[in-house]
């Protein structure tokens, strides 16, 4: 099964907002609520930012928000800060045969 | 504080074997599913394998099925990945991660690098 589809890059100036999309199919992202977003800085482990499509773990700033409609999920980072510059990955449950799919990652640049 | 520490990576020849370990602390290990995820140099994340909290159910990506085996020791708070018939395309940093809920990975280790090369 193919990976989820993300744009390779996105950018915004400090204080602006950036939205990243993640597109799957009805067999994965569109069929389940288990959609997550991760932030990864160079040389570091991924960090969970959003789960169940819209939920923020404790400690994640409310500048990060998630949404989902049909086969597409989105991550919005509002009030961009320099430390938000990172690669963001989406993931989704994809049924017991495939289990977990990741997107290819989106590099967010703060201009 | 939740901590996951991977070990066991290194350089191995094509066709060789390696066993990765992940030491868990700061949470009740036996109540969580666990995952292995890998990242090839300069590439994105790739799911490898998952195991249920009691070890009774395992899942594998098609790319590793039959060559890699996930297991756990709940008495020692440890997760393992036995790797065999290794190929160059298995070269990656291997992360262990805790499963908050289905396919939801909330804590990750720092990873261990596996290099398959002659």
mmCIF file of N, CA, C and O in Angstrom, chain A residues 33-34 36 38 40 43-48 51-52 89 91-93 96-100 102-104, chain B residues 35 37 39 43-47 50 59-62 65 95 100-106 108-110:
data_model
loop_
_atom_site.group_PDB
_atom_site.id
_atom_site.type_symbol
_atom_site.label_atom_id
_atom_site.label_comp_id
_atom_site.label_asym_id
_atom_site.label_seq_id
_atom_site.Cartn_x
_atom_site.Cartn_y
_atom_site.Cartn_z
ATOM 1 N N UNK A 33 -10.306 6.944 12.737
ATOM 2 C CA UNK A 33 -10.023 8.203 13.420
ATOM 3 C C UNK A 33 -8.562 8.318 13.841
ATOM 4 O O UNK A 33 -8.108 9.358 14.284
ATOM 5 N N UNK A 34 -7.785 7.238 13.668
ATOM 6 C CA UNK A 34 -6.435 7.186 14.231
ATOM 7 C C UNK A 34 -5.417 7.867 13.315
ATOM 8 O O UNK A 34 -4.556 7.211 12.715
ATOM 9 N N UNK A 36 -2.427 10.725 13.174
ATOM 10 C CA UNK A 36 -1.469 11.429 14.029
ATOM 11 C C UNK A 36 -0.578 12.334 13.195
ATOM 12 O O UNK A 36 -0.407 12.121 11.992
ATOM 13 N N UNK A 38 3.388 14.186 13.576
ATOM 14 C CA UNK A 38 4.642 14.191 14.305
ATOM 15 C C UNK A 38 5.527 15.326 13.801
ATOM 16 O O UNK A 38 5.521 15.656 12.615
ATOM 17 N N UNK A 40 9.571 16.433 13.643
ATOM 18 C CA UNK A 40 10.918 15.896 13.781
ATOM 19 C C UNK A 40 11.953 16.946 13.418
ATOM 20 O O UNK A 40 11.983 17.426 12.279
ATOM 21 N N UNK A 43 18.140 15.055 13.345
ATOM 22 C CA UNK A 43 18.873 14.218 14.282
ATOM 23 C C UNK A 43 18.121 13.849 15.540
ATOM 24 O O UNK A 43 18.700 13.245 16.452
ATOM 25 N N UNK A 44 16.851 14.192 15.588
ATOM 26 C CA UNK A 44 16.052 13.926 16.785
ATOM 27 C C UNK A 44 14.961 12.896 16.501
ATOM 28 O O UNK A 44 14.646 12.601 15.345
ATOM 29 N N UNK A 45 14.375 12.370 17.576
ATOM 30 C CA UNK A 45 13.249 11.463 17.428
ATOM 31 C C UNK A 45 11.985 12.240 17.096
ATOM 32 O O UNK A 45 11.852 13.414 17.474
ATOM 33 N N UNK A 46 11.063 11.624 16.393
ATOM 34 C CA UNK A 46 9.768 12.274 16.151
ATOM 35 C C UNK A 46 9.050 12.537 17.470
ATOM 36 O O UNK A 46 9.211 11.798 18.447
ATOM 37 N N UNK A 47 8.239 13.602 17.460
ATOM 38 C CA UNK A 47 7.441 13.976 18.630
ATOM 39 C C UNK A 47 5.981 14.031 18.217
ATOM 40 O O UNK A 47 5.637 14.664 17.203
ATOM 41 N N UNK A 48 5.121 13.379 18.991
ATOM 42 C CA UNK A 48 3.692 13.383 18.701
ATOM 43 C C UNK A 48 3.107 14.761 18.970
ATOM 44 O O UNK A 48 3.218 15.275 20.081
ATOM 45 N N UNK A 51 -3.071 13.639 17.805
ATOM 46 C CA UNK A 51 -3.547 12.276 17.620
ATOM 47 C C UNK A 51 -5.067 12.277 17.500
ATOM 48 O O UNK A 51 -5.715 13.293 17.810
ATOM 49 N N UNK A 52 -5.612 11.181 17.040
ATOM 50 C CA UNK A 52 -7.052 11.101 16.756
ATOM 51 C C UNK A 52 -7.509 12.256 15.876
ATOM 52 O O UNK A 52 -8.653 12.728 16.001
ATOM 53 N N UNK A 89 5.339 14.826 9.855
ATOM 54 C CA UNK A 89 4.830 13.597 9.252
ATOM 55 C C UNK A 89 3.419 13.322 9.753
ATOM 56 O O UNK A 89 3.139 13.495 10.951
ATOM 57 N N UNK A 91 0.446 10.202 10.036
ATOM 58 C CA UNK A 91 0.338 8.748 10.018
ATOM 59 C C UNK A 91 -1.115 8.374 10.235
ATOM 60 O O UNK A 91 -1.912 9.170 10.754
ATOM 61 N N UNK A 92 -1.442 7.154 9.846
ATOM 62 C CA UNK A 92 -2.809 6.668 10.024
ATOM 63 C C UNK A 92 -2.813 5.163 10.187
ATOM 64 O O UNK A 92 -1.974 4.450 9.616
ATOM 65 N N UNK A 93 -3.773 4.695 10.963
ATOM 66 C CA UNK A 93 -4.058 3.267 10.998
ATOM 67 C C UNK A 93 -4.605 2.900 9.627
ATOM 68 O O UNK A 93 -5.340 3.674 9.002
ATOM 69 N N UNK A 96 -5.644 -4.100 9.759
ATOM 70 C CA UNK A 96 -4.720 -5.053 10.376
ATOM 71 C C UNK A 96 -3.664 -5.596 9.428
ATOM 72 O O UNK A 96 -2.620 -6.060 9.881
ATOM 73 N N UNK A 97 -3.902 -5.561 8.127
ATOM 74 C CA UNK A 97 -2.894 -6.085 7.201
ATOM 75 C C UNK A 97 -1.736 -5.117 7.017
ATOM 76 O O UNK A 97 -0.571 -5.514 7.009
ATOM 77 N N UNK A 98 -2.035 -3.845 6.865
ATOM 78 C CA UNK A 98 -1.007 -2.829 6.652
ATOM 79 C C UNK A 98 -0.597 -2.186 7.964
ATOM 80 O O UNK A 98 0.563 -1.886 8.190
ATOM 81 N N UNK A 99 -1.503 -1.970 8.813
ATOM 82 C CA UNK A 99 -1.417 -1.450 10.183
ATOM 83 C C UNK A 99 -1.144 0.049 10.258
ATOM 84 O O UNK A 99 -2.007 0.795 10.644
ATOM 85 N N UNK A 100 0.073 0.477 9.943
ATOM 86 C CA UNK A 100 0.400 1.898 10.060
ATOM 87 C C UNK A 100 0.995 2.403 8.752
ATOM 88 O O UNK A 100 1.908 1.787 8.202
ATOM 89 N N UNK A 102 2.677 5.975 7.025
ATOM 90 C CA UNK A 102 3.191 7.325 7.248
ATOM 91 C C UNK A 102 3.124 8.113 5.942
ATOM 92 O O UNK A 102 3.175 7.545 4.850
ATOM 93 N N UNK A 103 3.038 9.423 6.084
ATOM 94 C CA UNK A 103 3.212 10.290 4.938
ATOM 95 C C UNK A 103 4.697 10.479 4.674
ATOM 96 O O UNK A 103 5.540 10.112 5.493
ATOM 97 N N UNK A 104 5.000 11.062 3.524
ATOM 98 C CA UNK A 104 6.394 11.234 3.142
ATOM 99 C C UNK A 104 7.119 12.359 3.862
ATOM 100 O O UNK A 104 8.338 12.477 3.771
ATOM 101 N N UNK B 35 6.026 -0.524 19.247
ATOM 102 C CA UNK B 35 6.260 -0.459 17.813
ATOM 103 C C UNK B 35 7.746 -0.281 17.508
ATOM 104 O O UNK B 35 8.494 0.272 18.306
ATOM 105 N N UNK B 37 9.797 1.532 14.278
ATOM 106 C CA UNK B 37 9.691 2.369 13.088
ATOM 107 C C UNK B 37 11.116 2.673 12.641
ATOM 108 O O UNK B 37 11.988 2.889 13.476
ATOM 109 N N UNK B 39 13.933 4.726 9.785
ATOM 110 C CA UNK B 39 14.125 5.896 8.927
ATOM 111 C C UNK B 39 15.459 5.755 8.216
ATOM 112 O O UNK B 39 16.521 5.863 8.843
ATOM 113 N N UNK B 43 15.651 9.985 4.557
ATOM 114 C CA UNK B 43 14.309 9.610 4.094
ATOM 115 C C UNK B 43 13.269 9.773 5.194
ATOM 116 O O UNK B 43 13.574 10.232 6.294
ATOM 117 N N UNK B 44 12.046 9.389 4.894
ATOM 118 C CA UNK B 44 10.953 9.524 5.826
ATOM 119 C C UNK B 44 10.812 8.323 6.752
ATOM 120 O O UNK B 44 11.619 7.399 6.743
ATOM 121 N N UNK B 45 9.765 8.369 7.557
ATOM 122 C CA UNK B 45 9.501 7.312 8.524
ATOM 123 C C UNK B 45 8.804 6.137 7.855
ATOM 124 O O UNK B 45 7.955 6.318 6.987
ATOM 125 N N UNK B 46 9.166 4.934 8.288
ATOM 126 C CA UNK B 46 8.553 3.719 7.763
ATOM 127 C C UNK B 46 8.216 2.796 8.914
ATOM 128 O O UNK B 46 9.091 2.381 9.678
ATOM 129 N N UNK B 47 6.941 2.434 9.039
ATOM 130 C CA UNK B 47 6.516 1.469 10.038
ATOM 131 C C UNK B 47 7.152 0.119 9.744
ATOM 132 O O UNK B 47 7.206 -0.310 8.591
ATOM 133 N N UNK B 50 4.783 -4.139 15.018
ATOM 134 C CA UNK B 50 4.092 -3.800 16.251
ATOM 135 C C UNK B 50 3.801 -5.076 17.017
ATOM 136 O O UNK B 50 3.708 -6.170 16.432
ATOM 137 N N UNK B 59 2.492 -7.727 14.330
ATOM 138 C CA UNK B 59 2.184 -7.198 13.008
ATOM 139 C C UNK B 59 3.499 -6.796 12.339
ATOM 140 O O UNK B 59 4.409 -6.312 13.015
ATOM 141 N N UNK B 60 3.537 -6.953 11.028
ATOM 142 C CA UNK B 60 4.751 -6.626 10.289
ATOM 143 C C UNK B 60 4.420 -5.920 8.977
ATOM 144 O O UNK B 60 3.413 -6.238 8.324
ATOM 145 N N UNK B 61 5.297 -4.997 8.596
ATOM 146 C CA UNK B 61 5.205 -4.433 7.254
ATOM 147 C C UNK B 61 5.601 -5.517 6.248
ATOM 148 O O UNK B 61 6.427 -6.386 6.542
ATOM 149 N N UNK B 62 5.012 -5.464 5.080
ATOM 150 C CA UNK B 62 5.314 -6.469 4.053
ATOM 151 C C UNK B 62 6.807 -6.513 3.733
ATOM 152 O O UNK B 62 7.349 -7.576 3.431
ATOM 153 N N UNK B 65 8.402 -8.794 6.473
ATOM 154 C CA UNK B 65 7.745 -10.023 6.890
ATOM 155 C C UNK B 65 8.602 -11.230 6.542
ATOM 156 O O UNK B 65 9.117 -11.356 5.434
ATOM 157 N N UNK B 95 13.772 3.140 15.448
ATOM 158 C CA UNK B 95 13.188 3.718 16.648
ATOM 159 C C UNK B 95 12.210 2.729 17.271
ATOM 160 O O UNK B 95 11.424 2.094 16.554
ATOM 161 N N UNK B 100 0.164 4.619 22.346
ATOM 162 C CA UNK B 100 -0.857 5.219 23.217
ATOM 163 C C UNK B 100 -2.196 4.530 22.986
ATOM 164 O O UNK B 100 -2.926 4.215 23.926
ATOM 165 N N UNK B 101 -2.545 4.352 21.764
ATOM 166 C CA UNK B 101 -3.738 3.623 21.326
ATOM 167 C C UNK B 101 -3.430 3.096 19.943
ATOM 168 O O UNK B 101 -2.310 3.204 19.464
ATOM 169 N N UNK B 102 -4.433 2.545 19.271
ATOM 170 C CA UNK B 102 -4.189 1.898 17.986
ATOM 171 C C UNK B 102 -3.431 2.807 17.027
ATOM 172 O O UNK B 102 -3.871 3.912 16.717
ATOM 173 N N UNK B 103 -2.258 2.324 16.598
ATOM 174 C CA UNK B 103 -1.445 3.014 15.589
ATOM 175 C C UNK B 103 -1.108 4.456 15.987
ATOM 176 O O UNK B 103 -0.854 5.287 15.130
ATOM 177 N N UNK B 104 -1.082 4.740 17.284
ATOM 178 C CA UNK B 104 -0.780 6.084 17.790
ATOM 179 C C UNK B 104 0.454 5.995 18.679
ATOM 180 O O UNK B 104 0.399 5.402 19.753
ATOM 181 N N UNK B 105 1.564 6.587 18.220
ATOM 182 C CA UNK B 105 2.842 6.419 18.887
ATOM 183 C C UNK B 105 3.178 7.674 19.670
ATOM 184 O O UNK B 105 3.473 8.715 19.077
ATOM 185 N N UNK B 106 3.125 7.606 21.016
ATOM 186 C CA UNK B 106 3.238 8.842 21.786
ATOM 187 C C UNK B 106 4.630 9.109 22.342
ATOM 188 O O UNK B 106 4.957 10.261 22.614
ATOM 189 N N UNK B 108 8.888 8.132 21.767
ATOM 190 C CA UNK B 108 9.863 7.497 20.903
ATOM 191 C C UNK B 108 11.243 7.515 21.569
ATOM 192 O O UNK B 108 11.580 8.448 22.289
ATOM 193 N N UNK B 109 12.022 6.473 21.299
ATOM 194 C CA UNK B 109 13.412 6.499 21.698
ATOM 195 C C UNK B 109 14.231 7.340 20.734
ATOM 196 O O UNK B 109 13.694 7.883 19.759
ATOM 197 N N UNK B 110 15.515 7.442 20.991
ATOM 198 C CA UNK B 110 16.397 8.238 20.137
ATOM 199 C C UNK B 110 16.890 7.477 18.917
ATOM 200 O O UNK B 110 17.467 8.058 18.005
#
